[in-house]
Amino acid sequence: MLTSLARTRSDDATTFYESRQGQRTALLLNDRLQSLMPPMRGRRILGIGYTAPYLPDSADCAVSARLLHPQTQKIIRPSRRDCIVDSGRLPFDDLSMDGVLVVHGLEFTRFAPDFLRAIWRTLTDDGVLTLVVPNRSGYWAHTDATPFGHGIPYSSGQLTRLLDQTLFRIEHHSGALMAPPAALSATHGRLMERIGRGARLPCAGVHIVTARKNVYAGTPLIDEKLRVPLPRQVAEPA
């Protein structure tokens, strides 16, 4: 299991997740993530952002990486190895990760397409990308009381276009954190999650997306008569 601490104010994130509200938030999001992420027992998963509350313990190994120029931060799990990386040049081999989980990451990157292309190269061809991203129209993006109120939030359409542009195929896209931060409680929160998902309310605090590499999007078509590649319509990530 590879984890990454993002270029957010990670001391603030650590303080948040040590609070009662942060623990309730992690509980609700983990309920959703456990139902969406594929089994990771014995597999390799890279976490990017602030993912310590969310990574499955069943994965294979653990490394904690921070994006360049982070602010001083406290490591939640000191047993994990740590490194600092450039969001557009992840220092991992091509096709080396079975899964990538991004929480408190995409909204803080300087150039999101480069970041997702770096993830694309790192994932195996059947690997899964899981994104948790603040929803532009949700309550959580409009208060700085939680880490989801920092960075650049995304609308559903923006996120869909970005993933399509970077050659990812969305498998699942839903919302979570339906209750406003100030009204969050364990019982009330779970009730609101069930109601919100059933009614498809647009007020979700975050998008949760799972996607796989669209490995055929950059494959040249072959003219069977001439046996020469036809021009590509979509460029494969560099």
PDB file of C-alpha atoms in Angstrom, residues 93-234:
ATOM      1  CA  ASP A  93       7.406   2.425 -12.423  1.00  0.00           C
ATOM      2  CA  ASP A  94       4.921   2.278 -15.279  1.00  0.00           C
ATOM      3  CA  LEU A  95       2.178  -0.319 -14.711  1.00  0.00           C
ATOM      4  CA  SER A  96       3.321  -0.775 -11.104  1.00  0.00           C
ATOM      5  CA  MET A  97       0.100  -0.047  -9.168  1.00  0.00           C
ATOM      6  CA  ASP A  98      -3.083  -2.105  -8.975  1.00  0.00           C
ATOM      7  CA  GLY A  99      -5.026   0.835  -7.559  1.00  0.00           C
ATOM      8  CA  VAL A 100      -4.677   4.559  -6.920  1.00  0.00           C
ATOM      9  CA  LEU A 101      -6.780   6.383  -4.313  1.00  0.00           C
ATOM     10  CA  VAL A 102      -6.822  10.201  -4.378  1.00  0.00           C
ATOM     11  CA  VAL A 103      -8.329  12.140  -1.450  1.00  0.00           C
ATOM     12  CA  HIS A 104      -7.465  15.830  -0.827  1.00  0.00           C
ATOM     13  CA  GLY A 105      -5.243  15.634  -3.903  1.00  0.00           C
ATOM     14  CA  LEU A 106      -6.765  16.512  -7.289  1.00  0.00           C
ATOM     15  CA  GLU A 107      -8.155  19.857  -6.106  1.00  0.00           C
ATOM     16  CA  PHE A 108      -4.667  20.976  -5.003  1.00  0.00           C
ATOM     17  CA  THR A 109      -2.676  20.082  -8.116  1.00  0.00           C
ATOM     18  CA  ARG A 110      -1.299  22.901 -10.261  1.00  0.00           C
ATOM     19  CA  PHE A 111      -2.159  21.167 -13.544  1.00  0.00           C
ATOM     20  CA  ALA A 112      -4.716  18.394 -13.187  1.00  0.00           C
ATOM     21  CA  PRO A 113      -4.215  16.763 -16.650  1.00  0.00           C
ATOM     22  CA  ASP A 114      -0.499  16.161 -15.974  1.00  0.00           C
ATOM     23  CA  PHE A 115      -1.346  14.716 -12.573  1.00  0.00           C
ATOM     24  CA  LEU A 116      -3.881  12.263 -14.017  1.00  0.00           C
ATOM     25  CA  ARG A 117      -1.548  11.297 -16.871  1.00  0.00           C
ATOM     26  CA  ALA A 118       1.127  10.437 -14.308  1.00  0.00           C
ATOM     27  CA  ILE A 119      -1.414   8.240 -12.520  1.00  0.00           C
ATOM     28  CA  TRP A 120      -2.420   6.681 -15.880  1.00  0.00           C
ATOM     29  CA  ARG A 121       1.162   5.580 -16.505  1.00  0.00           C
ATOM     30  CA  THR A 122       1.547   4.188 -12.997  1.00  0.00           C
ATOM     31  CA  LEU A 123      -1.613   2.052 -13.066  1.00  0.00           C
ATOM     32  CA  THR A 124      -1.663  -1.456 -14.481  1.00  0.00           C
ATOM     33  CA  ASP A 125      -3.922  -1.859 -17.507  1.00  0.00           C
ATOM     34  CA  ASP A 126      -6.690  -3.308 -15.309  1.00  0.00           C
ATOM     35  CA  GLY A 127      -5.955  -1.028 -12.344  1.00  0.00           C
ATOM     36  CA  VAL A 128      -8.593   1.182 -10.722  1.00  0.00           C
ATOM     37  CA  LEU A 129      -8.434   4.906  -9.967  1.00  0.00           C
ATOM     38  CA  THR A 130     -10.649   6.084  -7.108  1.00  0.00           C
ATOM     39  CA  LEU A 131     -11.165   9.831  -6.694  1.00  0.00           C
ATOM     40  CA  VAL A 132     -12.785  11.712  -3.814  1.00  0.00           C
ATOM     41  CA  VAL A 133     -13.168  15.339  -4.959  1.00  0.00           C
ATOM     42  CA  PRO A 134     -15.087  18.314  -3.485  1.00  0.00           C
ATOM     43  CA  ASN A 135     -18.359  19.019  -5.299  1.00  0.00           C
ATOM     44  CA  ARG A 136     -18.598  22.605  -6.553  1.00  0.00           C
ATOM     45  CA  SER A 137     -22.333  22.807  -5.769  1.00  0.00           C
ATOM     46  CA  GLY A 138     -22.156  21.064  -2.380  1.00  0.00           C
ATOM     47  CA  TYR A 139     -22.093  22.573   1.112  1.00  0.00           C
ATOM     48  CA  TRP A 140     -18.629  21.231   1.962  1.00  0.00           C
ATOM     49  CA  ALA A 141     -16.815  23.213  -0.749  1.00  0.00           C
ATOM     50  CA  HIS A 142     -18.124  26.505   0.652  1.00  0.00           C
ATOM     51  CA  THR A 143     -16.733  26.348   4.176  1.00  0.00           C
ATOM     52  CA  ASP A 144     -13.086  26.211   5.162  1.00  0.00           C
ATOM     53  CA  ALA A 145     -13.898  24.332   8.379  1.00  0.00           C
ATOM     54  CA  THR A 146     -12.895  21.029   6.736  1.00  0.00           C
ATOM     55  CA  PRO A 147     -10.141  20.055   4.254  1.00  0.00           C
ATOM     56  CA  PHE A 148     -12.821  19.724   1.542  1.00  0.00           C
ATOM     57  CA  GLY A 149     -13.332  23.498   1.640  1.00  0.00           C
ATOM     58  CA  HIS A 150      -9.835  24.194   0.279  1.00  0.00           C
ATOM     59  CA  GLY A 151      -8.478  23.892  -3.246  1.00  0.00           C
ATOM     60  CA  ILE A 152     -10.529  23.943  -6.451  1.00  0.00           C
ATOM     61  CA  PRO A 153     -13.860  22.031  -6.334  1.00  0.00           C
ATOM     62  CA  TYR A 154     -15.274  20.362  -9.443  1.00  0.00           C
ATOM     63  CA  SER A 155     -18.692  20.041 -11.007  1.00  0.00           C
ATOM     64  CA  SER A 156     -19.820  16.661 -12.292  1.00  0.00           C
ATOM     65  CA  GLY A 157     -19.334  17.763 -15.885  1.00  0.00           C
ATOM     66  CA  GLN A 158     -15.853  19.163 -15.273  1.00  0.00           C
ATOM     67  CA  LEU A 159     -14.719  15.929 -13.646  1.00  0.00           C
ATOM     68  CA  THR A 160     -16.181  13.803 -16.440  1.00  0.00           C
ATOM     69  CA  ARG A 161     -14.482  15.876 -19.145  1.00  0.00           C
ATOM     70  CA  LEU A 162     -11.150  15.859 -17.310  1.00  0.00           C
ATOM     71  CA  LEU A 163     -11.119  12.068 -16.972  1.00  0.00           C
ATOM     72  CA  ASP A 164     -12.148  11.605 -20.596  1.00  0.00           C
ATOM     73  CA  GLN A 165      -9.394  13.990 -21.707  1.00  0.00           C
ATOM     74  CA  THR A 166      -6.788  11.989 -19.773  1.00  0.00           C
ATOM     75  CA  LEU A 167      -7.969   8.619 -21.155  1.00  0.00           C
ATOM     76  CA  PHE A 168      -9.888   7.280 -18.175  1.00  0.00           C
ATOM     77  CA  ARG A 169     -13.222   5.471 -18.485  1.00  0.00           C
ATOM     78  CA  ILE A 170     -15.590   6.160 -15.575  1.00  0.00           C
ATOM     79  CA  GLU A 171     -17.149   3.046 -14.061  1.00  0.00           C
ATOM     80  CA  HIS A 172     -19.008   4.657 -11.166  1.00  0.00           C
ATOM     81  CA  HIS A 173     -19.793   8.253 -10.250  1.00  0.00           C
ATOM     82  CA  SER A 174     -21.839   9.142  -7.185  1.00  0.00           C
ATOM     83  CA  GLY A 175     -21.896  11.590  -4.289  1.00  0.00           C
ATOM     84  CA  ALA A 176     -21.276  11.361  -0.564  1.00  0.00           C
ATOM     85  CA  LEU A 177     -21.410  13.598   2.527  1.00  0.00           C
ATOM     86  CA  MET A 178     -24.990  14.682   1.897  1.00  0.00           C
ATOM     87  CA  ALA A 179     -25.410  16.381   5.284  1.00  0.00           C
ATOM     88  CA  PRO A 180     -23.776  19.806   5.782  1.00  0.00           C
ATOM     89  CA  PRO A 181     -20.621  19.704   7.951  1.00  0.00           C
ATOM     90  CA  ALA A 182     -22.317  21.475  10.862  1.00  0.00           C
ATOM     91  CA  ALA A 183     -25.149  18.920  10.908  1.00  0.00           C
ATOM     92  CA  LEU A 184     -22.982  15.814  10.609  1.00  0.00           C
ATOM     93  CA  SER A 185     -23.484  13.009  13.111  1.00  0.00           C
ATOM     94  CA  ALA A 186     -22.972   9.261  12.825  1.00  0.00           C
ATOM     95  CA  THR A 187     -26.699   8.369  12.811  1.00  0.00           C
ATOM     96  CA  HIS A 188     -27.969  11.423  10.960  1.00  0.00           C
ATOM     97  CA  GLY A 189     -25.089  11.227   8.489  1.00  0.00           C
ATOM     98  CA  ARG A 190     -25.812   7.643   7.458  1.00  0.00           C
ATOM     99  CA  LEU A 191     -29.517   8.398   7.108  1.00  0.00           C
ATOM    100  CA  MET A 192     -28.787  11.391   4.882  1.00  0.00           C
ATOM    101  CA  GLU A 193     -26.398   9.287   2.778  1.00  0.00           C
ATOM    102  CA  ARG A 194     -29.151   6.747   2.061  1.00  0.00           C
ATOM    103  CA  ILE A 195     -31.752   9.418   1.286  1.00  0.00           C
ATOM    104  CA  GLY A 196     -29.384  11.490  -0.826  1.00  0.00           C
ATOM    105  CA  ARG A 197     -28.161   8.593  -2.966  1.00  0.00           C
ATOM    106  CA  GLY A 198     -31.708   7.367  -3.553  1.00  0.00           C
ATOM    107  CA  ALA A 199     -32.934  10.843  -4.555  1.00  0.00           C
ATOM    108  CA  ARG A 200     -29.726  11.716  -6.458  1.00  0.00           C
ATOM    109  CA  LEU A 201     -29.565  15.078  -4.709  1.00  0.00           C
ATOM    110  CA  PRO A 202     -27.034  17.544  -6.219  1.00  0.00           C
ATOM    111  CA  CYS A 203     -25.910  18.795  -2.793  1.00  0.00           C
ATOM    112  CA  ALA A 204     -23.383  16.017  -2.086  1.00  0.00           C
ATOM    113  CA  GLY A 205     -20.249  17.324  -0.431  1.00  0.00           C
ATOM    114  CA  VAL A 206     -17.920  15.224  -2.584  1.00  0.00           C
ATOM    115  CA  HIS A 207     -17.835  13.269  -5.811  1.00  0.00           C
ATOM    116  CA  ILE A 208     -16.698   9.657  -5.543  1.00  0.00           C
ATOM    117  CA  VAL A 209     -15.510   8.292  -8.877  1.00  0.00           C
ATOM    118  CA  THR A 210     -13.980   4.974  -9.858  1.00  0.00           C
ATOM    119  CA  ALA A 211     -12.377   4.780 -13.289  1.00  0.00           C
ATOM    120  CA  ARG A 212     -10.148   2.506 -15.346  1.00  0.00           C
ATOM    121  CA  LYS A 213      -7.636   3.271 -18.065  1.00  0.00           C
ATOM    122  CA  ASN A 214      -9.127   3.585 -21.517  1.00  0.00           C
ATOM    123  CA  VAL A 215      -6.226   1.620 -23.010  1.00  0.00           C
ATOM    124  CA  TYR A 216      -7.758   1.499 -26.514  1.00  0.00           C
ATOM    125  CA  ALA A 217      -8.359   5.250 -26.858  1.00  0.00           C
ATOM    126  CA  GLY A 218      -4.772   5.869 -27.952  1.00  0.00           C
ATOM    127  CA  THR A 219      -4.357   2.699 -30.040  1.00  0.00           C
ATOM    128  CA  PRO A 220      -3.972   3.409 -33.787  1.00  0.00           C
ATOM    129  CA  LEU A 221      -6.508   1.812 -36.107  1.00  0.00           C
ATOM    130  CA  ILE A 222      -5.137  -0.489 -38.808  1.00  0.00           C
ATOM    131  CA  ASP A 223      -6.271  -0.316 -42.424  1.00  0.00           C
ATOM    132  CA  GLU A 224      -6.613  -4.011 -43.245  1.00  0.00           C
ATOM    133  CA  LYS A 225      -5.950  -3.409 -46.956  1.00  0.00           C
ATOM    134  CA  LEU A 226      -2.863  -1.264 -46.586  1.00  0.00           C
ATOM    135  CA  ARG A 227      -1.744  -2.685 -43.205  1.00  0.00           C
ATOM    136  CA  VAL A 228      -0.609   0.743 -42.076  1.00  0.00           C
ATOM    137  CA  PRO A 229      -1.692   2.627 -38.985  1.00  0.00           C
ATOM    138  CA  LEU A 230      -4.407   5.195 -39.520  1.00  0.00           C
ATOM    139  CA  PRO A 231      -4.017   8.577 -37.786  1.00  0.00           C
ATOM    140  CA  ARG A 232      -4.727   8.584 -34.067  1.00  0.00           C
ATOM    141  CA  GLN A 233      -7.780  10.521 -32.941  1.00  0.00           C
ATOM    142  CA  VAL A 234      -6.770  10.653 -29.297  1.00  0.00           C
TER     143      VAL A 234
END
